[in-house]
Short mmCIF file of C-alpha atoms in Angstrom, two decimals:
data_model
loop_
_atom_site.label_atom_id
_atom_site.label_comp_id
_atom_site.label_asym_id
_atom_site.label_seq_id
_atom_site.Cartn_x
_atom_site.Cartn_y
_atom_site.Cartn_z
CA MET A 122 0.05 0.00 -0.02
CA ASN A 123 2.08 2.92 -1.13
CA ASP A 124 4.94 1.78 1.80
CA GLN A 125 3.29 3.36 4.08
CA ARG A 126 2.32 1.95 7.46
CA VAL A 127 -1.05 1.34 7.61
CA THR A 128 -3.39 0.07 10.62
CA VAL A 129 -5.38 -2.96 10.23
CA PHE A 130 -8.05 -3.91 12.26
CA HIS A 131 -10.26 -7.28 11.35
CA ASP A 132 -13.08 -9.34 12.91
CA ARG A 133 -15.16 -12.48 11.63
CA SER A 134 -18.31 -13.23 12.54
CA LEU A 135 -21.51 -15.07 11.40
CA GLU A 136 -24.41 -13.18 10.35
CA ILE A 137 -27.37 -14.45 9.56
CA SER A 138 -28.67 -10.71 8.20
CA LYS A 139 -25.75 -11.55 5.08
CA PHE A 140 -26.32 -14.97 5.07
CA GLY A 141 -22.77 -16.56 6.03
CA LEU A 142 -19.42 -15.38 7.53
CA VAL A 143 -18.56 -12.40 7.69
CA ASP A 144 -14.86 -10.37 7.09
CA THR A 145 -15.30 -7.10 7.83
CA VAL A 146 -11.54 -4.92 7.42
CA PHE A 147 -11.00 -1.51 8.48
CA VAL A 148 -7.43 -0.33 6.77
CA VAL A 149 -6.44 2.92 7.96
CA GLY A 150 -3.64 4.99 6.33
CA THR A 151 -3.26 8.61 4.66
CA ALA A 152 -3.50 10.30 0.86
CA ASP A 153 -3.00 13.51 -0.01
CA THR A 154 -4.74 13.46 -3.56
CA PRO A 155 -7.48 11.17 -5.68
CA ALA A 156 -5.12 9.43 -6.64
CA GLU A 157 -3.42 8.34 -3.90
CA ALA A 158 -6.86 7.73 -2.03
CA ALA A 159 -7.88 5.49 -5.30
CA SER A 160 -4.76 3.09 -4.77
CA PHE A 161 -4.91 2.98 -1.15
CA SER A 162 -8.72 2.23 -0.76
CA GLU A 163 -7.71 -0.42 -4.21
CA ALA A 164 -4.38 -2.24 -2.41
CA ALA A 165 -7.55 -2.10 0.89
CA PHE A 166 -9.62 -4.08 -0.38
CA GLU A 167 -6.94 -6.43 -2.46
CA TYR A 168 -5.78 -6.74 1.29
CA GLY A 169 -8.90 -7.75 2.55
CA LEU A 170 -9.62 -10.89 0.13
CA SER A 171 -5.76 -12.32 0.85
CA VAL A 172 -7.33 -12.35 4.37
CA LYS A 173 -10.69 -12.90 3.99
CA SER A 174 -12.14 -16.94 5.46
CA LYS A 175 -12.07 -19.42 2.45
CA LEU A 176 -15.67 -19.69 2.04
CA PRO A 177 -16.67 -19.03 -1.34
CA ARG A 178 -17.94 -15.50 -2.29
CA GLY A 179 -21.82 -15.77 -2.72
CA LEU A 180 -22.09 -18.64 -1.07
CA GLY A 181 -21.72 -18.23 2.26
CA GLY A 182 -17.68 -15.51 2.70
CA ASN A 183 -18.56 -12.37 2.87
CA LEU A 184 -16.71 -9.12 2.51
CA VAL A 185 -16.80 -5.61 3.75
CA VAL A 186 -13.35 -3.27 3.52
CA TYR A 187 -13.51 -0.07 4.88
CA PRO A 188 -10.79 1.70 3.19
CA VAL A 189 -10.33 4.75 5.95
CA VAL A 190 -8.20 7.80 4.13
CA VAL A 191 -7.29 10.74 7.12
CA THR A 192 -5.94 13.51 5.93
CA ASP A 193 -6.17 17.26 5.77
CA THR A 194 -6.33 17.23 2.10
CA ASP A 195 -10.46 18.18 0.85
CA LEU A 196 -10.74 15.24 -1.09
CA THR A 197 -14.85 15.14 -1.25
CA GLU A 198 -15.07 15.42 -4.77
CA TRP A 199 -12.77 11.89 -5.18
CA ILE A 200 -15.81 10.65 -2.35
CA SER A 201 -18.60 11.40 -3.50
CA GLU A 202 -17.78 9.79 -7.15
CA TYR A 203 -15.59 7.02 -6.33
CA ALA A 204 -18.12 3.48 -5.84
CA PRO A 205 -15.98 0.84 -7.12
CA LYS A 206 -18.46 -2.09 -7.14
CA HIS A 207 -17.25 -6.24 -6.79
CA TRP A 208 -19.10 -9.02 -6.88
CA SER A 209 -20.41 -10.25 -3.74
CA ALA A 210 -18.02 -8.26 -1.76
CA PHE A 211 -18.33 -4.32 -0.39
CA GLU A 212 -15.89 -1.25 -0.65
CA PHE A 213 -16.93 1.43 1.38
CA PRO A 214 -14.56 4.09 1.41
CA VAL A 215 -14.23 6.86 4.32
CA VAL A 216 -12.24 9.76 4.48
CA VAL A 217 -11.28 10.73 7.66
CA TYR A 218 -10.76 15.08 8.28
CA PRO A 219 -9.32 15.19 12.00
CA ALA A 220 -8.75 18.35 12.32
CA GLU A 221 -12.28 19.29 11.43
CA SER A 222 -13.27 15.82 13.43
CA THR A 223 -15.86 15.03 10.29
CA VAL A 224 -16.14 11.94 8.52
CA ASP A 225 -16.73 11.70 5.07
CA TYR A 226 -18.94 8.84 2.41
CA ASN A 227 -19.89 8.42 -0.60
CA LEU A 228 -24.08 8.92 -0.07
CA SER A 229 -25.32 7.21 -3.25
CA THR A 230 -26.88 3.83 -2.68
CA PRO A 231 -26.20 1.43 -5.66
CA ILE A 232 -29.27 -0.71 -5.91
CA TRP A 233 -27.64 -3.82 -5.47
CA GLY A 234 -26.19 -2.56 -2.11
CA LEU A 235 -30.08 -1.10 -0.56
CA ILE A 236 -30.22 -3.61 2.20
CA TYR A 237 -26.45 -2.52 3.69
CA TYR A 238 -25.63 0.89 3.20
CA LYS A 239 -26.88 2.14 5.70
CA GLY A 240 -25.06 -0.32 8.14
CA PHE A 241 -22.58 0.53 6.24
CA ARG A 242 -22.70 4.35 6.74
CA GLU A 243 -24.06 3.60 10.47
CA THR A 244 -20.31 1.76 11.05
CA ALA A 245 -18.29 4.62 9.72
CA ASP A 246 -20.08 7.28 11.61
CA THR A 247 -19.98 5.75 15.16
CA THR A 248 -16.68 3.42 14.51
CA LEU A 249 -14.54 6.12 12.58
CA HIS A 250 -15.71 9.31 13.98
CA PRO A 251 -12.52 11.96 15.09
#
């Protein structure tokens, strides 16, 4: 992940609402540009795939990755446009602005994510708010 130091939190739990075993991974790092943030988010998702349970995605194995970018640079436009899609896995990037004590993420909800995105936002707000 761009040779930067990152902090990773990983939890695995059985969740009936997601029909199986869910690996939730938070990867916390930094980025100063939209390109760096996108690269970090993609690398965080790939890391999440590498630690996910061996159960196949869509057949009892689920993955939710929160790439958490901590920055003082305004990445509002990037986070409002960056909406990665993966088969039977979620990449939910979050930008944390410590100086402003705010958390930002994409507010749109894809049709295929209607059931889950409200929970992702609640997790981001409660877990990551400075």
